């Protein structure tokens, strides 16, 4: 073991989107940032349909241009909304027709290439990223935190940072090491998914939107279809464990596709590409999003559900919120992480939670497919589904439960 303790101003665990954005924002402030990433990029990750709000956070971190310039070469698909299908009913939401200011379009991305694009951009701005370096222990110190790390050669070393950000996503490094994990308020669900050459021939199919498809019999089982610009697509199905038979993921996914007449016809010529995967019990929560010398970003803190694609947006929002606070902290200023980070971040997370919960009980589905929608209300809902869940000028954000419940009652009369 290398006994000499290395030093950094900020250590970030994980080089995914929240880690790359936080690193970019902090190196711009002049701090030495070391990012410890357990894997080698590019690597597969779920969460491929971005929301327009993401583009604002990428622009803030000087990473949007890199994504825009490489979009075509990497197969990223321009995205302007979401389409929905339920037992032959079709509807859609256009994100450019929204209540909140900000971008109304974004991309559907292959996360392996997207995440590498962001990480490379963070390095170009001055962040140091160490791939295949995993954190095995965290020790709080009077003036920071000491991390024990295992490198790509299985050599151990220690590095001390004045502040640590955990952007490890589903790895949830600090929640595990510091016993911060708590049960999610959502029931356990499973997701089975894979990439396909979709070979979609239907001229009415809109590749510029994610398709969210509801199972013909069970309102709490749904499918995603995320098209990419190279003719491939990410396709998945989500449900509770008792709704799936124990079998190989691709077999399970194909069986569920065949259960829906619209999807079965749309994807009649699909060809699987690569490995089918399963994620089980993915929803997670923690007892606290911060400590004296650390904060949790994105999925390392809480992950709700893949429906509405909120994961990357929450991750980038957390990085945008926390970076200026860490900068102030390092400069010796007083920072209230509860009031300035945890509370405002949770405000948007709780807004998303309202809509996710209502999706699974079927009430928000009734709103989505309601035939006589008020345009102003439609634009407020569109803004939330576009990622603007922190816009308190939007009544459906500020009073998400109350407003949505009232709207559901009107639509179900």
CSV table of C-alpha atoms in Angstrom, one decimal:
chain,number,residue,atom,x,y,z
A,1,UNK,CA,0.0,0.0,0.0
A,2,UNK,CA,1.2,3.5,-0.8
A,3,UNK,CA,1.5,5.1,2.6
A,4,UNK,CA,1.7,8.6,1.4
A,5,UNK,CA,-1.7,10.3,1.6
A,6,UNK,CA,-2.7,12.1,-1.6
A,7,UNK,CA,-4.5,15.4,-1.5
A,8,UNK,CA,-7.4,17.1,-3.4
A,9,UNK,CA,-9.8,19.9,-2.8
A,10,UNK,CA,-12.8,17.9,-3.9
A,11,UNK,CA,-13.1,14.1,-4.4
A,12,UNK,CA,-16.0,12.9,-6.6
A,13,UNK,CA,-16.9,9.2,-6.5
A,14,UNK,CA,-18.3,8.3,-9.9
A,15,UNK,CA,-17.7,9.9,-13.4
A,16,UNK,CA,-21.4,9.6,-14.6
A,17,UNK,CA,-23.4,12.7,-15.5
A,18,UNK,CA,-23.7,14.2,-12.0
A,19,UNK,CA,-20.0,13.6,-11.3
A,20,UNK,CA,-18.9,15.1,-14.7
A,21,UNK,CA,-21.1,18.2,-14.3
A,22,UNK,CA,-20.1,18.8,-10.6
A,23,UNK,CA,-16.4,18.3,-11.6
A,24,UNK,CA,-16.7,20.8,-14.5
A,25,UNK,CA,-18.4,23.4,-12.3
A,26,UNK,CA,-15.8,23.1,-9.5
A,27,UNK,CA,-12.7,23.1,-11.7
A,28,UNK,CA,-14.0,26.4,-13.2
A,29,UNK,CA,-13.8,27.8,-9.7
A,30,UNK,CA,-10.2,26.9,-9.5
A,31,UNK,CA,-10.3,23.8,-7.3
A,32,UNK,CA,-8.4,20.6,-7.7
A,33,UNK,CA,-11.0,17.9,-8.4
A,34,UNK,CA,-10.2,14.2,-8.5
A,35,UNK,CA,-12.9,11.8,-9.8
A,36,UNK,CA,-12.7,8.2,-8.8
A,37,UNK,CA,-14.6,5.9,-11.2
A,38,UNK,CA,-14.9,2.2,-10.6
A,39,UNK,CA,-15.5,1.2,-14.2
A,40,UNK,CA,-13.9,1.9,-17.6
A,41,UNK,CA,-15.8,4.2,-20.0
A,42,UNK,CA,-17.6,3.7,-22.2
A,43,UNK,CA,-19.8,1.4,-20.2
A,44,UNK,CA,-23.5,0.5,-20.3
A,45,UNK,CA,-26.0,2.4,-18.2
A,46,UNK,CA,-29.7,2.8,-18.1
A,47,UNK,CA,-31.5,6.1,-18.3
A,48,UNK,CA,-31.3,6.9,-22.0
A,49,UNK,CA,-34.1,9.4,-22.6
A,50,UNK,CA,-33.1,12.8,-21.3
A,51,UNK,CA,-35.5,15.6,-20.4
A,52,UNK,CA,-35.1,19.1,-21.8
A,53,UNK,CA,-34.2,20.6,-18.4
A,54,UNK,CA,-31.0,18.6,-18.6
A,55,UNK,CA,-29.7,20.8,-21.4
A,56,UNK,CA,-29.7,23.9,-19.1
A,57,UNK,CA,-27.4,22.1,-16.6
A,58,UNK,CA,-25.1,20.8,-19.4
A,59,UNK,CA,-24.8,24.4,-20.7
A,60,UNK,CA,-24.0,25.7,-17.2
A,61,UNK,CA,-21.1,23.2,-17.0
A,62,UNK,CA,-19.9,24.0,-20.6
A,63,UNK,CA,-20.8,20.5,-21.7
A,64,UNK,CA,-23.8,21.1,-23.9
A,65,UNK,CA,-21.7,21.9,-27.0
A,66,UNK,CA,-19.8,18.7,-26.8
A,67,UNK,CA,-23.1,16.7,-26.7
A,68,UNK,CA,-24.6,18.7,-29.6
A,69,UNK,CA,-21.5,18.4,-31.8
A,70,UNK,CA,-21.2,14.6,-31.3
A,71,UNK,CA,-24.9,13.8,-31.3
A,72,UNK,CA,-25.1,12.6,-34.9
A,73,UNK,CA,-21.9,10.5,-34.8
A,74,UNK,CA,-23.0,8.8,-31.6
A,75,UNK,CA,-26.5,8.0,-32.7
A,76,UNK,CA,-28.2,10.4,-30.3
A,77,UNK,CA,-31.8,11.0,-31.3
A,78,UNK,CA,-33.4,14.5,-31.2
A,79,UNK,CA,-36.3,14.4,-28.8
A,80,UNK,CA,-39.2,16.9,-28.4
A,81,UNK,CA,-41.7,15.1,-26.3
A,82,UNK,CA,-43.3,11.9,-25.1
A,83,UNK,CA,-45.9,9.6,-26.8
A,84,UNK,CA,-48.4,7.4,-24.9
A,85,UNK,CA,-50.4,4.3,-25.9
A,86,UNK,CA,-53.1,2.5,-24.0
A,87,UNK,CA,-55.3,-0.2,-25.5
A,88,UNK,CA,-55.4,1.5,-28.9
A,89,UNK,CA,-55.5,5.1,-27.6
A,90,UNK,CA,-52.7,7.3,-28.7
A,91,UNK,CA,-51.7,10.7,-27.3
A,92,UNK,CA,-48.6,12.8,-26.9
A,93,UNK,CA,-47.0,15.7,-25.1
A,94,UNK,CA,-44.9,18.3,-26.9
A,95,UNK,CA,-42.2,19.6,-24.6
A,96,UNK,CA,-41.9,22.8,-26.6
A,97,UNK,CA,-45.4,23.7,-25.5
A,98,UNK,CA,-44.7,24.1,-21.9
A,99,UNK,CA,-45.3,26.6,-19.0
A,100,UNK,CA,-41.7,27.0,-17.8
A,101,UNK,CA,-38.9,28.9,-19.6
A,102,UNK,CA,-35.9,26.9,-20.9
A,103,UNK,CA,-35.1,24.4,-23.5
A,104,UNK,CA,-37.9,22.3,-24.9
A,105,UNK,CA,-35.9,19.7,-26.8
A,106,UNK,CA,-33.1,17.3,-25.9
A,107,UNK,CA,-31.8,13.9,-27.0
A,108,UNK,CA,-32.3,10.2,-26.5
A,109,UNK,CA,-28.8,8.9,-25.9
A,110,UNK,CA,-26.9,5.7,-25.6
A,111,UNK,CA,-25.5,6.2,-22.1
A,112,UNK,CA,-22.2,4.6,-22.7
A,113,UNK,CA,-21.3,7.2,-25.3
A,114,UNK,CA,-23.1,10.1,-23.6
A,115,UNK,CA,-21.4,9.5,-20.2
A,116,UNK,CA,-18.0,9.3,-21.9
A,117,UNK,CA,-18.7,12.5,-23.8
A,118,UNK,CA,-19.4,14.3,-20.5
A,119,UNK,CA,-16.5,12.7,-18.7
A,120,UNK,CA,-14.1,13.7,-21.5
A,121,UNK,CA,-15.5,17.2,-21.4
A,122,UNK,CA,-14.8,17.4,-17.6
A,123,UNK,CA,-11.3,16.3,-18.1
A,124,UNK,CA,-10.7,18.8,-20.9
A,125,UNK,CA,-11.8,21.5,-18.4
A,126,UNK,CA,-9.2,20.3,-15.8
A,127,UNK,CA,-10.8,17.5,-13.8
A,128,UNK,CA,-8.6,14.4,-13.1
A,129,UNK,CA,-10.5,11.2,-13.7
A,130,UNK,CA,-9.1,7.9,-12.4
A,131,UNK,CA,-10.8,4.9,-14.0
A,132,UNK,CA,-10.9,1.5,-12.3
A,133,UNK,CA,-10.4,3.2,-8.9
A,134,UNK,CA,-12.9,2.0,-6.3
A,135,UNK,CA,-13.5,3.4,-2.8
A,136,UNK,CA,-13.3,0.9,0.0
A,137,UNK,CA,-13.5,3.1,3.1
A,138,UNK,CA,-14.5,6.6,4.2
A,139,UNK,CA,-13.1,8.2,7.4
A,140,UNK,CA,-14.3,11.6,8.5
A,141,UNK,CA,-11.5,14.0,9.6
A,142,UNK,CA,-11.5,17.4,11.3
A,143,UNK,CA,-10.7,19.2,8.0
A,144,UNK,CA,-12.1,16.8,5.4
A,145,UNK,CA,-12.5,13.1,4.7
A,146,UNK,CA,-10.0,10.3,4.0
A,147,UNK,CA,-10.8,7.7,1.4
A,148,UNK,CA,-9.2,4.3,1.0
A,149,UNK,CA,-9.0,3.4,-2.7
A,150,UNK,CA,-8.1,0.3,-4.7
A,151,UNK,CA,-6.6,1.2,-8.2
A,152,UNK,CA,-6.7,-0.7,-11.5
A,153,UNK,CA,-3.6,-2.8,-10.4
A,154,UNK,CA,-5.3,-3.7,-7.1
A,155,UNK,CA,-2.9,-1.4,-5.2
A,156,UNK,CA,-4.3,0.4,-2.3
A,157,UNK,CA,-3.8,4.1,-1.5
A,158,UNK,CA,-5.4,6.9,0.5
A,159,UNK,CA,-6.5,10.3,-0.7
A,160,UNK,CA,-7.8,13.1,1.4
A,161,UNK,CA,-10.3,15.7,0.2
A,162,UNK,CA,-11.7,18.8,1.9
A,163,UNK,CA,-15.1,17.7,0.6
A,164,UNK,CA,-16.4,14.5,-1.0
A,165,UNK,CA,-19.3,14.2,-3.5
A,166,UNK,CA,-20.8,10.8,-4.1
A,167,UNK,CA,-22.0,10.5,-7.7
A,168,UNK,CA,-21.7,6.7,-7.8
A,169,UNK,CA,-25.3,6.2,-9.0
A,170,UNK,CA,-26.7,2.7,-8.3
A,171,UNK,CA,-23.3,1.9,-6.8
A,172,UNK,CA,-24.3,4.0,-3.8
A,173,UNK,CA,-20.9,4.0,-2.3
A,174,UNK,CA,-21.2,6.3,0.7
A,175,UNK,CA,-24.8,5.2,1.6
A,176,UNK,CA,-23.4,1.7,1.9
A,177,UNK,CA,-20.2,2.6,3.7
A,178,UNK,CA,-21.9,5.0,6.1
A,179,UNK,CA,-25.1,3.0,6.6
A,180,UNK,CA,-27.3,5.8,5.2
A,181,UNK,CA,-29.6,3.5,3.1
A,182,UNK,CA,-33.3,3.5,4.0
A,183,UNK,CA,-36.3,1.8,2.3
A,184,UNK,CA,-37.9,3.5,-0.6
A,185,UNK,CA,-41.5,4.5,-0.3
A,186,UNK,CA,-42.2,2.7,-3.6
A,187,UNK,CA,-42.8,-1.1,-3.8
A,188,UNK,CA,-40.2,-3.3,-5.4
A,189,UNK,CA,-40.3,-3.3,-9.1
A,190,UNK,CA,-38.3,-5.1,-11.8
A,191,UNK,CA,-37.3,-3.8,-15.2
A,192,UNK,CA,-36.3,-6.1,-18.2
A,193,UNK,CA,-34.7,-4.3,-21.2
A,194,UNK,CA,-32.4,-4.6,-24.1
A,195,UNK,CA,-31.3,-2.8,-27.3
A,196,UNK,CA,-32.8,-3.8,-30.6
A,197,UNK,CA,-32.6,-3.1,-34.3
A,198,UNK,CA,-36.2,-2.0,-34.2
A,199,UNK,CA,-36.9,-2.1,-38.0
A,200,UNK,CA,-40.1,-0.1,-37.5
A,201,UNK,CA,-41.9,0.4,-40.7
A,202,UNK,CA,-44.9,2.4,-39.4
A,203,UNK,CA,-44.8,5.8,-41.0
A,204,UNK,CA,-46.9,7.2,-38.2
A,205,UNK,CA,-44.3,6.3,-35.5
A,206,UNK,CA,-42.5,9.4,-34.2
A,207,UNK,CA,-38.8,8.7,-33.5
A,208,UNK,CA,-38.5,12.1,-31.9
A,209,UNK,CA,-40.5,11.0,-28.8
A,210,UNK,CA,-40.1,8.3,-26.2
A,211,UNK,CA,-43.0,5.9,-26.4
A,212,UNK,CA,-44.6,5.0,-23.0
A,213,UNK,CA,-46.9,2.1,-23.5
A,214,UNK,CA,-49.3,0.7,-20.9
A,215,UNK,CA,-50.0,-3.0,-20.7
A,216,UNK,CA,-53.4,-4.0,-22.2
A,217,UNK,CA,-54.5,-5.7,-19.0
A,218,UNK,CA,-52.5,-4.3,-16.1
A,219,UNK,CA,-52.3,-0.6,-15.5
A,220,UNK,CA,-49.1,-0.9,-13.4
A,221,UNK,CA,-47.1,-2.6,-16.1
A,222,UNK,CA,-45.7,-0.4,-18.7
A,223,UNK,CA,-43.1,-0.4,-21.5
A,224,UNK,CA,-40.6,2.1,-22.8
A,225,UNK,CA,-39.5,2.4,-26.4
A,226,UNK,CA,-36.6,4.8,-26.8
A,227,UNK,CA,-35.6,5.2,-30.5
A,228,UNK,CA,-32.0,6.2,-31.5
A,229,UNK,CA,-31.1,7.9,-34.8
A,230,UNK,CA,-29.2,4.8,-36.1
A,231,UNK,CA,-32.3,2.6,-36.3
A,232,UNK,CA,-31.8,1.0,-33.0
A,233,UNK,CA,-34.0,1.4,-29.9
A,234,UNK,CA,-33.9,0.7,-26.2
A,235,UNK,CA,-37.0,-1.3,-25.2
A,236,UNK,CA,-38.0,-2.3,-21.7
A,237,UNK,CA,-40.9,-3.5,-19.5
A,238,UNK,CA,-41.5,-2.6,-15.9
A,239,UNK,CA,-43.7,-4.4,-13.3
A,240,UNK,CA,-43.8,-6.0,-9.9
A,241,UNK,CA,-41.9,-9.3,-9.2
A,242,UNK,CA,-45.1,-11.4,-9.0
A,243,UNK,CA,-46.0,-10.2,-12.5
A,244,UNK,CA,-42.9,-11.9,-14.1
A,245,UNK,CA,-42.0,-15.5,-14.4
A,246,UNK,CA,-38.5,-16.5,-13.5
A,247,UNK,CA,-36.8,-16.7,-16.9
A,248,UNK,CA,-34.0,-15.3,-19.1
A,249,UNK,CA,-34.4,-11.5,-19.5
A,250,UNK,CA,-34.8,-11.4,-23.3
A,251,UNK,CA,-37.4,-14.2,-23.3
A,252,UNK,CA,-39.3,-12.3,-20.6
A,253,UNK,CA,-39.1,-9.1,-22.5
A,254,UNK,CA,-40.2,-10.6,-25.8
A,255,UNK,CA,-43.1,-12.4,-24.2
A,256,UNK,CA,-44.4,-9.1,-22.8
A,257,UNK,CA,-44.0,-7.3,-26.2
A,258,UNK,CA,-46.1,-10.0,-27.8
A,259,UNK,CA,-48.9,-9.4,-25.2
A,260,UNK,CA,-49.5,-5.9,-26.5
A,261,UNK,CA,-51.1,-5.8,-30.0
A,262,UNK,CA,-49.7,-2.4,-30.9
A,263,UNK,CA,-46.2,-3.1,-29.8
A,264,UNK,CA,-46.2,-6.6,-31.3
A,265,UNK,CA,-47.1,-5.2,-34.7
A,266,UNK,CA,-44.8,-2.1,-34.4
A,267,UNK,CA,-41.8,-4.3,-33.5
A,268,UNK,CA,-42.6,-7.3,-35.6
A,269,UNK,CA,-39.2,-7.2,-37.3
A,270,UNK,CA,-37.1,-6.4,-34.2
A,271,UNK,CA,-33.7,-8.0,-33.8
A,272,UNK,CA,-32.0,-8.1,-30.4
A,273,UNK,CA,-28.6,-6.5,-30.1
A,274,UNK,CA,-26.3,-7.4,-27.3
A,275,UNK,CA,-27.2,-8.6,-23.8
A,276,UNK,CA,-30.7,-8.3,-22.3
A,277,UNK,CA,-30.6,-7.1,-18.7
A,278,UNK,CA,-32.7,-6.9,-15.6
A,279,UNK,CA,-32.7,-4.5,-12.7
A,280,UNK,CA,-34.6,-5.5,-9.6
A,281,UNK,CA,-35.6,-3.4,-6.7
A,282,UNK,CA,-34.0,-0.3,-8.1
A,283,UNK,CA,-35.9,2.4,-6.1
A,284,UNK,CA,-33.8,3.7,-3.2
A,285,UNK,CA,-33.6,6.3,-0.5
A,286,UNK,CA,-31.2,7.6,2.2
A,287,UNK,CA,-31.5,9.0,5.7
A,288,UNK,CA,-29.6,12.2,4.7
A,289,UNK,CA,-28.2,13.7,1.5
A,290,UNK,CA,-25.2,15.3,3.2
A,291,UNK,CA,-22.8,15.1,6.2
A,292,UNK,CA,-20.1,17.4,7.5
A,293,UNK,CA,-17.7,16.7,4.7
A,294,UNK,CA,-19.8,15.0,2.0
A,295,UNK,CA,-23.0,15.2,-0.1
A,296,UNK,CA,-24.8,12.7,-2.2
A,297,UNK,CA,-25.7,13.4,-5.8
A,298,UNK,CA,-28.4,11.9,-8.1
A,299,UNK,CA,-29.1,8.2,-7.7
A,300,UNK,CA,-26.6,7.8,-4.9
A,301,UNK,CA,-29.1,9.7,-2.8
A,302,UNK,CA,-32.5,8.7,-4.2
A,303,UNK,CA,-33.9,7.0,-7.3
A,304,UNK,CA,-37.6,7.0,-7.9
A,305,UNK,CA,-38.5,5.1,-11.0
A,306,UNK,CA,-37.7,5.0,-14.7
A,307,UNK,CA,-41.1,6.2,-15.8
A,308,UNK,CA,-40.9,9.9,-17.0
A,309,UNK,CA,-37.1,9.6,-17.2
A,310,UNK,CA,-36.4,11.8,-14.2
A,311,UNK,CA,-33.2,10.1,-13.0
A,312,UNK,CA,-30.6,12.0,-15.1
A,313,UNK,CA,-32.5,15.3,-14.6
A,314,UNK,CA,-32.4,14.9,-10.8
A,315,UNK,CA,-28.7,13.9,-11.0
A,316,UNK,CA,-27.8,17.0,-13.0
A,317,UNK,CA,-29.9,19.3,-10.8
A,318,UNK,CA,-28.2,18.0,-7.7
A,319,UNK,CA,-24.8,18.7,-9.2
A,320,UNK,CA,-25.9,22.2,-10.2
A,321,UNK,CA,-27.2,22.9,-6.7
A,322,UNK,CA,-24.3,21.5,-4.8
A,323,UNK,CA,-21.3,22.9,-6.7
A,324,UNK,CA,-21.6,26.5,-5.7
A,325,UNK,CA,-22.2,25.5,-2.1
A,326,UNK,CA,-19.1,23.4,-2.1
A,327,UNK,CA,-17.2,26.3,-3.6
A,328,UNK,CA,-18.5,28.6,-0.8
A,329,UNK,CA,-17.6,25.9,1.9
A,330,UNK,CA,-14.1,25.6,0.6
A,331,UNK,CA,-13.7,29.4,0.7
A,332,UNK,CA,-14.6,29.3,4.4
A,333,UNK,CA,-18.1,30.6,4.1
A,334,UNK,CA,-21.0,29.2,6.1
A,335,UNK,CA,-23.2,26.9,4.2
A,336,UNK,CA,-26.5,25.3,5.3
A,337,UNK,CA,-26.7,22.1,3.2
A,338,UNK,CA,-30.1,21.3,4.6
A,339,UNK,CA,-31.7,24.6,3.6
A,340,UNK,CA,-29.6,25.3,0.5
A,341,UNK,CA,-29.2,21.8,-0.9
A,342,UNK,CA,-31.4,19.0,0.6
A,343,UNK,CA,-34.7,20.9,0.9
A,344,UNK,CA,-34.7,22.5,-2.6
A,345,UNK,CA,-33.5,19.3,-4.3
A,346,UNK,CA,-36.2,17.3,-2.5
A,347,UNK,CA,-38.9,19.8,-3.6
A,348,UNK,CA,-38.4,18.7,-7.2
A,349,UNK,CA,-37.9,15.1,-6.4
A,350,UNK,CA,-41.2,15.1,-4.4
A,351,UNK,CA,-43.0,16.7,-7.4
A,352,UNK,CA,-41.8,13.9,-9.6
A,353,UNK,CA,-42.8,11.4,-6.9
A,354,UNK,CA,-46.4,12.7,-7.0
A,355,UNK,CA,-46.6,12.0,-10.8
A,356,UNK,CA,-44.9,8.6,-10.5
A,357,UNK,CA,-47.2,7.4,-7.8
A,358,UNK,CA,-50.3,8.6,-9.7
A,359,UNK,CA,-49.0,6.9,-12.8
A,360,UNK,CA,-48.9,3.5,-11.1
A,361,UNK,CA,-52.4,3.8,-9.5
A,362,UNK,CA,-53.7,4.7,-12.9
A,363,UNK,CA,-55.0,8.2,-12.1
A,364,UNK,CA,-52.4,10.2,-14.0
A,365,UNK,CA,-52.9,7.8,-16.9
A,366,UNK,CA,-56.5,9.0,-17.0
A,367,UNK,CA,-55.2,12.6,-17.1
A,368,UNK,CA,-52.8,11.9,-19.9
A,369,UNK,CA,-55.6,10.3,-22.1
A,370,UNK,CA,-58.3,12.8,-21.2
A,371,UNK,CA,-59.9,14.0,-24.4
A,372,UNK,CA,-60.9,17.6,-23.4
A,373,UNK,CA,-57.6,19.0,-22.0
A,374,UNK,CA,-57.3,22.6,-21.0
A,375,UNK,CA,-54.3,24.0,-22.9
A,376,UNK,CA,-52.9,26.0,-20.0
A,377,UNK,CA,-53.0,23.1,-17.7
A,378,UNK,CA,-51.6,20.9,-20.4
A,379,UNK,CA,-48.6,23.2,-20.7
A,380,UNK,CA,-48.0,23.1,-16.9
A,381,UNK,CA,-48.0,19.3,-17.0
A,382,UNK,CA,-45.8,19.3,-20.0
A,383,UNK,CA,-43.2,21.5,-18.1
A,384,UNK,CA,-43.0,19.0,-15.3
A,385,UNK,CA,-42.6,16.0,-17.7
A,386,UNK,CA,-39.9,18.1,-19.5
A,387,UNK,CA,-38.0,18.2,-16.2
A,388,UNK,CA,-38.9,21.6,-14.8
A,389,UNK,CA,-40.0,20.2,-11.5
A,390,UNK,CA,-38.3,23.0,-9.5
A,391,UNK,CA,-40.3,25.8,-11.1
A,392,UNK,CA,-42.4,27.1,-8.2
A,393,UNK,CA,-44.2,29.5,-10.5
A,394,UNK,CA,-45.9,26.4,-11.9
A,395,UNK,CA,-48.9,25.7,-9.6
A,396,UNK,CA,-48.7,22.0,-10.5
A,397,UNK,CA,-45.1,22.0,-9.0
A,398,UNK,CA,-45.8,24.2,-6.0
A,399,UNK,CA,-48.8,22.2,-4.9
A,400,UNK,CA,-48.2,19.0,-6.8
A,401,UNK,CA,-50.4,16.6,-4.7
A,402,UNK,CA,-53.3,19.0,-4.3
A,403,UNK,CA,-53.4,20.2,-7.9
A,404,UNK,CA,-53.0,16.8,-9.5
A,405,UNK,CA,-55.7,15.3,-7.2
A,406,UNK,CA,-58.1,18.0,-8.3
A,407,UNK,CA,-57.3,17.5,-11.9
A,408,UNK,CA,-57.7,13.7,-11.6
A,409,UNK,CA,-61.2,14.2,-10.1
A,410,UNK,CA,-62.2,16.4,-13.1
A,411,UNK,CA,-60.9,13.9,-15.6
A,412,UNK,CA,-62.5,10.9,-14.0
A,413,UNK,CA,-66.0,12.5,-13.8
